[in-house]
PDB file of C-alpha atoms in Angstrom:
ATOM      1  CA  MET A   1       3.232 -12.708  -9.281  1.00 79.00           C
ATOM      2  CA  ILE A   2       0.208 -10.830  -8.382  1.00 84.00           C
ATOM      3  CA  HIS A   3      -0.982 -10.644  -4.537  1.00 85.00           C
ATOM      4  CA  ASP A   4      -3.762  -8.610  -3.300  1.00 85.00           C
ATOM      5  CA  SER A   5      -2.783  -6.669  -0.134  1.00 88.00           C
ATOM      6  CA  THR A   6      -4.520  -8.726   2.501  1.00 88.00           C
ATOM      7  CA  THR A   7      -2.914 -12.125   1.605  1.00 86.00           C
ATOM      8  CA  LEU A   8       0.700 -11.025   2.846  1.00 86.00           C
ATOM      9  CA  LEU A   9      -0.661  -9.388   6.210  1.00 89.00           C
ATOM     10  CA  GLY A  10       0.576 -11.438   9.011  1.00 90.00           C
ATOM     11  CA  ARG A  11       3.076 -13.472   7.239  1.00 91.00           C
ATOM     12  CA  PRO A  12       6.774 -13.752   8.740  1.00 93.00           C
ATOM     13  CA  ALA A  13       9.295 -11.949   6.998  1.00 93.00           C
ATOM     14  CA  ILE A  14      12.390 -13.722   6.326  1.00 94.00           C
ATOM     15  CA  ALA A  15      15.769 -12.208   6.169  1.00 94.00           C
ATOM     16  CA  THR A  16      18.917 -14.394   4.861  1.00 94.00           C
ATOM     17  CA  ASP A  17      19.644 -15.641   8.513  1.00 94.00           C
ATOM     18  CA  GLY A  18      16.090 -16.318   9.791  1.00 93.00           C
ATOM     19  CA  ALA A  19      12.478 -14.737  10.452  1.00 93.00           C
ATOM     20  CA  PHE A  20      12.593 -11.020  12.307  1.00 93.00           C
ATOM     21  CA  GLY A  21       8.992 -10.364  12.441  1.00 93.00           C
ATOM     22  CA  TYR A  22       5.783 -10.123  10.318  1.00 93.00           C
ATOM     23  CA  ILE A  23       4.045  -7.998   8.000  1.00 92.00           C
ATOM     24  CA  THR A  24       1.341  -5.543   8.997  1.00 90.00           C
ATOM     25  CA  ASP A  25       0.970  -3.084   6.050  1.00 88.00           C
ATOM     26  CA  TYR A  26       2.473  -1.534   2.875  1.00 88.00           C
ATOM     27  CA  TYR A  27       3.304   2.136   1.671  1.00 86.00           C
ATOM     28  CA  LEU A  28       2.027   3.004  -1.932  1.00 88.00           C
ATOM     29  CA  ASP A  29       3.289   5.727  -4.095  1.00 86.00           C
ATOM     30  CA  SER A  30       0.277   7.081  -5.770  1.00 86.00           C
ATOM     31  CA  SER A  31       2.404   9.118  -7.991  1.00 84.00           C
ATOM     32  CA  TYR A  32       3.276   6.141  -9.857  1.00 86.00           C
ATOM     33  CA  TRP A  33       1.619   3.576  -8.093  1.00 90.00           C
ATOM     34  CA  LYS A  34       4.508   1.555  -6.566  1.00 89.00           C
ATOM     35  CA  ILE A  35       4.686  -0.117  -3.206  1.00 90.00           C
ATOM     36  CA  CYS A  36       7.937   1.414  -1.744  1.00 85.00           C
ATOM     37  CA  TYR A  37       7.907  -0.017   1.930  1.00 86.00           C
ATOM     38  CA  ILE A  38       6.689  -3.244   3.488  1.00 90.00           C
ATOM     39  CA  VAL A  39       5.968  -2.465   6.934  1.00 87.00           C
ATOM     40  CA  VAL A  40       7.048  -5.302   9.419  1.00 90.00           C
ATOM     41  CA  LYS A  41       6.438  -5.559  13.292  1.00 89.00           C
ATOM     42  CA  THR A  42       9.643  -6.969  14.540  1.00 90.00           C
ATOM     43  CA  ASP A  43      10.364  -9.637  16.954  1.00 86.00           C
ATOM     44  CA  ALA A  44      11.451  -9.168  20.519  1.00 82.00           C
ATOM     45  CA  TRP A  45      15.196  -9.124  19.791  1.00 76.00           C
ATOM     46  CA  PHE A  46      14.423  -5.748  17.717  1.00 81.00           C
ATOM     47  CA  ASP A  47      12.207  -4.394  20.678  1.00 80.00           C
ATOM     48  CA  GLY A  48       9.028  -5.076  18.758  1.00 83.00           C
ATOM     49  CA  ARG A  49       9.812  -1.741  16.505  1.00 83.00           C
ATOM     50  CA  LEU A  50       7.967  -1.134  13.218  1.00 83.00           C
ATOM     51  CA  ALA A  51      10.449  -1.305  10.257  1.00 86.00           C
ATOM     52  CA  LEU A  52       9.779   0.227   6.875  1.00 84.00           C
ATOM     53  CA  VAL A  53      11.798  -2.185   4.519  1.00 89.00           C
ATOM     54  CA  ALA A  54      12.305  -0.642   0.981  1.00 88.00           C
ATOM     55  CA  THR A  55      10.955  -3.028  -1.451  1.00 89.00           C
ATOM     56  CA  HIS A  56      14.346  -2.929  -3.522  1.00 87.00           C
ATOM     57  CA  CYS A  57      15.459  -4.921  -0.351  1.00 89.00           C
ATOM     58  CA  PHE A  58      13.538  -7.942  -1.275  1.00 90.00           C
ATOM     59  CA  ARG A  59      15.058 -10.705  -3.200  1.00 89.00           C
ATOM     60  CA  PRO A  60      14.350 -10.869  -7.121  1.00 83.00           C
ATOM     61  CA  SER A  61      12.257 -13.657  -6.384  1.00 84.00           C
ATOM     62  CA  PRO A  62      10.557 -12.269  -3.232  1.00 86.00           C
ATOM     63  CA  PHE A  63       8.581 -15.444  -1.656  1.00 87.00           C
ATOM     64  CA  ASP A  64       9.965 -18.694  -0.578  1.00 84.00           C
ATOM     65  CA  ILE A  65       7.934 -22.002  -1.173  1.00 80.00           C
ATOM     66  CA  ALA A  66       5.507 -21.153   1.901  1.00 82.00           C
ATOM     67  CA  GLY A  67       5.076 -17.873   0.525  1.00 83.00           C
ATOM     68  CA  ARG A  68       6.836 -15.798   2.953  1.00 87.00           C
ATOM     69  CA  PRO A  69       8.262 -12.723   2.040  1.00 90.00           C
ATOM     70  CA  LEU A  70      12.124 -12.733   1.570  1.00 92.00           C
ATOM     71  CA  VAL A  71      14.354  -9.926   2.380  1.00 93.00           C
ATOM     72  CA  ASN A  72      17.822  -9.828   0.732  1.00 91.00           C
ATOM     73  CA  LEU A  73      19.350  -8.452   4.299  1.00 91.00           C
ATOM     74  CA  THR A  74      20.649 -10.144   7.552  1.00 93.00           C
ATOM     75  CA  ARG A  75      18.936  -9.669  10.971  1.00 92.00           C
ATOM     76  CA  ASP A  76      22.215  -7.616  12.013  1.00 90.00           C
ATOM     77  CA  GLN A  77      21.793  -5.346   9.172  1.00 90.00           C
ATOM     78  CA  ILE A  78      18.000  -4.947   9.860  1.00 89.00           C
ATOM     79  CA  ALA A  79      18.746  -4.131  13.308  1.00 87.00           C
ATOM     80  CA  ARG A  80      21.046  -1.428  12.305  1.00 84.00           C
ATOM     81  CA  PHE A  81      18.238   0.569  10.352  1.00 83.00           C
ATOM     82  CA  ALA A  82      18.275   4.037  11.317  1.00 74.00           C
ATOM     83  CA  THR A  83      15.075   5.637  13.035  1.00 73.00           C
ATOM     84  CA  ALA A  84      13.406   8.073  10.774  1.00 65.00           C
ATOM     85  CA  ASN A  85      14.222  11.427  11.874  1.00 55.00           C
ATOM     86  CA  HIS A  86      10.990  13.144  12.065  1.00 48.00           C
ATOM     87  CA  GLY A  87      10.420  15.006  15.421  1.00 46.00           C
ATOM     88  CA  ASN A  88       7.416  16.796  14.042  1.00 43.00           C
ATOM     89  CA  VAL A  89       4.599  14.219  13.079  1.00 41.00           C
ATOM     90  CA  SER A  90       3.139  16.554  10.656  1.00 38.00           C
ATOM     91  CA  VAL A  91       6.359  16.021   8.442  1.00 41.00           C
ATOM     92  CA  PRO A  92       5.644  13.019   6.223  1.00 42.00           C
ATOM     93  CA  PRO A  93       7.719   9.961   5.865  1.00 49.00           C
ATOM     94  CA  SER A  94       7.656  10.583   2.114  1.00 46.00           C
ATOM     95  CA  PRO A  95      11.121  12.483   1.596  1.00 43.00           C
ATOM     96  CA  PHE A  96      13.016   9.673   3.282  1.00 49.00           C
ATOM     97  CA  THR A  97      14.622   8.532   0.326  1.00 53.00           C
ATOM     98  CA  ILE A  98      12.746   5.310  -1.115  1.00 54.00           C
ATOM     99  CA  ALA A  99      16.499   3.619  -1.609  1.00 57.00           C
ATOM    100  CA  THR A 100      16.546   3.120   2.254  1.00 67.00           C
ATOM    101  CA  SER A 101      14.781   1.545   4.827  1.00 75.00           C
ATOM    102  CA  HIS A 102      14.070   2.601   8.452  1.00 73.00           C
ATOM    103  CA  PHE A 103      12.356   2.116  11.708  1.00 77.00           C
ATOM    104  CA  LEU A 104       9.540   4.248  12.755  1.00 69.00           C
ATOM    105  CA  PRO A 105       9.825   6.868  15.185  1.00 62.00           C
ATOM    106  CA  SER A 106       8.918   5.429  18.435  1.00 59.00           C
ATOM    107  CA  HIS A 107       6.475   8.720  19.305  1.00 51.00           C
ATOM    108  CA  TRP A 108       4.404   7.542  16.189  1.00 50.00           C
ATOM    109  CA  GLU A 109       4.202   3.952  17.874  1.00 47.00           C
ATOM    110  CA  SER A 110       2.936   5.391  21.277  1.00 40.00           C
ATOM    111  CA  SER A 111       1.377   8.591  20.905  1.00 36.00           C
ATOM    112  CA  GLY A 112      -1.974   8.014  19.052  1.00 36.00           C
ATOM    113  CA  MET A 113       0.091   8.309  15.900  1.00 36.00           C
ATOM    114  CA  GLY A 114       0.242   4.497  15.653  1.00 37.00           C
ATOM    115  CA  ASN A 115       1.066   1.838  18.140  1.00 36.00           C
ATOM    116  CA  ARG A 116       2.746  -1.472  18.453  1.00 38.00           C
ATOM    117  CA  SER A 117      -0.377  -3.298  18.101  1.00 37.00           C
ATOM    118  CA  HIS A 118      -1.674  -1.733  14.939  1.00 36.00           C
ATOM    119  CA  GLY A 119       1.103  -0.071  13.284  1.00 37.00           C
ATOM    120  CA  PRO A 120       1.459   2.748  10.997  1.00 39.00           C
ATOM    121  CA  ALA A 121      -2.041   2.465   9.613  1.00 35.00           C
ATOM    122  CA  LEU A 122      -3.205   4.725  12.596  1.00 34.00           C
ATOM    123  CA  ILE A 123      -1.109   7.567  11.569  1.00 39.00           C
ATOM    124  CA  SER A 124      -3.296  10.640  11.244  1.00 37.00           C
ATOM    125  CA  ALA A 125      -4.009  11.832   7.643  1.00 36.00           C
ATOM    126  CA  CYS A 126      -2.272  14.873   8.513  1.00 37.00           C
ATOM    127  CA  SER A 127       1.083  13.381   8.833  1.00 42.00           C
ATOM    128  CA  PHE A 128       0.950  12.874   5.020  1.00 39.00           C
ATOM    129  CA  HIS A 129      -0.392  16.051   3.703  1.00 40.00           C
ATOM    130  CA  HIS A 130       2.088  16.798   1.172  1.00 41.00           C
ATOM    131  CA  SER A 131       2.989  13.182   0.368  1.00 60.00           C
ATOM    132  CA  ASP A 132       1.918  10.813  -2.313  1.00 76.00           C
ATOM    133  CA  LEU A 133       2.877   7.910   0.175  1.00 78.00           C
ATOM    134  CA  HIS A 134      -0.235   5.867   1.644  1.00 84.00           C
ATOM    135  CA  SER A 135      -0.652   3.413   4.166  1.00 85.00           C
ATOM    136  CA  VAL A 136      -2.492   0.790   2.157  1.00 90.00           C
ATOM    137  CA  LYS A 137      -4.240  -0.099   5.355  1.00 88.00           C
ATOM    138  CA  SER A 138      -5.754   2.858   5.811  1.00 87.00           C
ATOM    139  CA  LEU A 139      -7.047   3.141   2.507  1.00 91.00           C
ATOM    140  CA  ILE A 140      -9.270   0.114   2.576  1.00 92.00           C
ATOM    141  CA  GLY A 141     -12.898   1.204   2.952  1.00 93.00           C
ATOM    142  CA  PHE A 142     -12.510   4.333   0.975  1.00 94.00           C
ATOM    143  CA  GLN A 143     -15.365   5.166  -1.255  1.00 95.00           C
ATOM    144  CA  LEU A 144     -14.875   5.163  -4.775  1.00 96.00           C
ATOM    145  CA  GLU A 145     -16.396   8.313  -6.514  1.00 96.00           C
ATOM    146  CA  THR A 146     -17.087   8.119 -10.387  1.00 94.00           C
ATOM    147  CA  SER A 147     -18.197  10.628 -12.691  1.00 93.00           C
ATOM    148  CA  ASN A 148     -21.776   9.804 -12.023  1.00 90.00           C
ATOM    149  CA  GLY A 149     -21.685   8.868  -8.123  1.00 90.00           C
ATOM    150  CA  SER A 150     -20.350   6.415  -5.484  1.00 91.00           C
ATOM    151  CA  PHE A 151     -19.670   2.732  -6.818  1.00 91.00           C
ATOM    152  CA  GLY A 152     -18.420   0.941  -3.930  1.00 91.00           C
ATOM    153  CA  LYS A 153     -15.585   0.851  -1.296  1.00 94.00           C
ATOM    154  CA  LEU A 154     -12.257  -0.295  -1.620  1.00 95.00           C
ATOM    155  CA  GLU A 155     -11.718  -3.856  -0.419  1.00 93.00           C
ATOM    156  CA  ALA A 156      -8.143  -4.688  -1.469  1.00 93.00           C
ATOM    157  CA  ILE A 157      -5.202  -3.575  -3.672  1.00 94.00           C
ATOM    158  CA  ARG A 158      -3.491  -5.845  -6.170  1.00 93.00           C
ATOM    159  CA  PHE A 159       0.012  -5.744  -6.934  1.00 92.00           C
ATOM    160  CA  GLU A 160       2.700  -7.462  -9.010  1.00 90.00           C
ATOM    161  CA  THR A 161       5.918  -8.571  -6.871  1.00 85.00           C
ATOM    162  CA  ASP A 162       8.285  -8.395  -9.747  1.00 83.00           C
ATOM    163  CA  ARG A 163       7.916  -4.657  -9.875  1.00 86.00           C
ATOM    164  CA  TRP A 164       5.900  -4.057  -6.892  1.00 90.00           C
ATOM    165  CA  ALA A 165       3.670  -2.315  -8.890  1.00 91.00           C
ATOM    166  CA  ALA A 166      -0.345  -1.472  -8.000  1.00 93.00           C
ATOM    167  CA  THR A 167      -2.138  -3.413 -10.843  1.00 92.00           C
ATOM    168  CA  ASP A 168      -5.689  -3.306  -9.572  1.00 92.00           C
ATOM    169  CA  PHE A 169      -8.139  -1.953  -6.754  1.00 95.00           C
ATOM    170  CA  LEU A 170     -10.591  -4.303  -5.769  1.00 93.00           C
ATOM    171  CA  ILE A 171     -13.928  -2.428  -5.290  1.00 93.00           C
ATOM    172  CA  ASP A 172     -16.844  -4.042  -3.175  1.00 91.00           C
ATOM    173  CA  THR A 173     -20.153  -2.928  -5.027  1.00 87.00           C
ATOM    174  CA  ARG A 174     -22.695  -5.084  -3.471  1.00 82.00           C
ATOM    175  CA  GLN A 175     -24.768  -1.873  -2.515  1.00 76.00           C
ATOM    176  CA  TRP A 176     -24.957  -0.533  -6.096  1.00 74.00           C
ATOM    177  CA  PHE A 177     -24.400  -3.491  -8.641  1.00 71.00           C
ATOM    178  CA  ARG A 178     -25.176  -6.957  -8.841  1.00 70.00           C
ATOM    179  CA  ARG A 179     -21.527  -8.095  -8.893  1.00 65.00           C
ATOM    180  CA  SER A 180     -19.905  -8.147  -5.503  1.00 76.00           C
ATOM    181  CA  GLN A 181     -16.480  -7.055  -6.513  1.00 83.00           C
ATOM    182  CA  VAL A 182     -15.271  -5.272  -9.426  1.00 89.00           C
ATOM    183  CA  ARG A 183     -11.359  -4.928 -10.354  1.00 91.00           C
ATOM    184  CA  LEU A 184     -10.327  -1.206 -11.539  1.00 93.00           C
ATOM    185  CA  PRO A 185      -6.997  -0.915 -12.723  1.00 92.00           C
ATOM    186  CA  ALA A 186      -4.691   1.369 -10.764  1.00 92.00           C
ATOM    187  CA  LYS A 187      -4.058   3.707 -13.948  1.00 90.00           C
ATOM    188  CA  PHE A 188      -7.583   4.786 -13.797  1.00 93.00           C
ATOM    189  CA  ILE A 189      -7.635   6.298 -10.093  1.00 94.00           C
ATOM    190  CA  GLU A 190      -7.222  10.043 -10.676  1.00 93.00           C
ATOM    191  CA  SER A 191      -6.774  11.161  -6.933  1.00 91.00           C
ATOM    192  CA  ILE A 192      -6.971   9.898  -3.337  1.00 91.00           C
ATOM    193  CA  ASP A 193      -8.343  12.088  -0.531  1.00 90.00           C
ATOM    194  CA  ARG A 194      -7.647  11.092   2.730  1.00 83.00           C
ATOM    195  CA  LYS A 195      -9.944  13.848   4.468  1.00 85.00           C
ATOM    196  CA  ARG A 196     -13.006  12.585   2.748  1.00 91.00           C
ATOM    197  CA  HIS A 197     -11.874   9.034   2.601  1.00 93.00           C
ATOM    198  CA  THR A 198     -12.663   8.850  -1.187  1.00 95.00           C
ATOM    199  CA  LEU A 199     -10.874   7.727  -4.372  1.00 96.00           C
ATOM    200  CA  HIS A 200     -11.698   9.558  -7.592  1.00 96.00           C
ATOM    201  CA  THR A 201     -11.835   8.172 -11.216  1.00 94.00           C
ATOM    202  CA  LYS A 202     -13.166  10.349 -14.187  1.00 93.00           C
ATOM    203  CA  LEU A 203     -14.952   7.137 -15.490  1.00 93.00           C
ATOM    204  CA  SER A 204     -18.645   6.455 -14.926  1.00 92.00           C
ATOM    205  CA  ARG A 205     -19.813   3.606 -13.289  1.00 89.00           C
ATOM    206  CA  ALA A 206     -20.492   1.764 -16.760  1.00 87.00           C
ATOM    207  CA  ASP A 207     -16.973   2.546 -17.543  1.00 90.00           C
ATOM    208  CA  VAL A 208     -15.718   1.272 -14.311  1.00 89.00           C
ATOM    209  CA  VAL A 209     -17.408  -2.310 -14.979  1.00 85.00           C
ATOM    210  CA  GLU A 210     -15.896  -2.103 -18.399  1.00 84.00           C
ATOM    211  CA  ALA A 211     -12.419  -1.480 -17.346  1.00 80.00           C
ATOM    212  CA  GLN A 212     -11.827  -4.866 -15.798  1.00 73.00           C
ATOM    213  CA  GLN A 213     -10.907  -5.607 -19.215  1.00 64.00           C
ATOM    214  CA  SER A 214      -7.078  -4.333 -18.818  1.00 54.00           C
ATOM    215  CA  SER A 215      -7.079  -3.316 -22.800  1.00 48.00           C
ATOM    216  CA  TYR A 216     -10.175  -0.962 -22.155  1.00 50.00           C
ATOM    217  CA  ILE A 217      -9.421   2.696 -22.672  1.00 48.00           C
ATOM    218  CA  PRO A 218     -12.346   4.983 -22.815  1.00 49.00           C
ATOM    219  CA  GLU A 219     -12.015   7.562 -25.746  1.00 47.00           C
ATOM    220  CA  THR A 220     -12.951  10.548 -23.764  1.00 44.00           C
ATOM    221  CA  ILE A 221     -11.018   9.598 -20.441  1.00 42.00           C
ATOM    222  CA  PRO A 222      -7.073  10.507 -20.591  1.00 43.00           C
ATOM    223  CA  ILE A 223      -5.122   8.348 -18.600  1.00 41.00           C
ATOM    224  CA  ARG A 224      -3.760   9.751 -15.382  1.00 46.00           C
ATOM    225  CA  ALA A 225       0.099  10.944 -16.135  1.00 39.00           C
ATOM    226  CA  GLY A 226       2.645   8.962 -14.635  1.00 42.00           C
ATOM    227  CA  ALA A 227       0.136   6.130 -13.675  1.00 42.00           C
ATOM    228  CA  TYR A 228       2.452   3.700 -15.831  1.00 33.00           C
TER     229      TYR A 228
END
């Protein structure tokens, strides 16, 4: 099933014994274009902490009939998540293993690096300096730079929940192109520059338009290694 990154925000996350919070963000690993963590703002009995739930913790069919994400853990198991042990905010969250889930450190929530209202999208770019892990919410609005200039801003990321694989970047092109949106397959994104708030592709603007056909591979452009 394909979702875009805006459709699940705010939806309740459901443990095996009931709801435990709602989704505020996702973490995307750009080295192989997968959603690794879902960020959940927990309810009062978890003190409202922000939980990073590894996507392997979600059920094989990860949504109920109402479209709510289903986690294959009890609320008690979630309450026992360790807090990610990073005293220095310049240390990225990436080297905690993708196989585990965590609560975010409280100082990330209260010191300007993030907060209980908005969550980890506010963690500064320097916190991820050596990491391929990106807050999806923080990437929205990044400029797409092609081989022949700017061509829109990131509006959403689509992902397939069977594998939690990012499939497409939805680009708002109204300022440059007659279509309001183009869909660029993730495999064509060459790099993400958080400092300059840009996404880079070796494709030209014309190639980006053509790349909406999933089978399209320009002869002169190599596919980014490890993208799929």
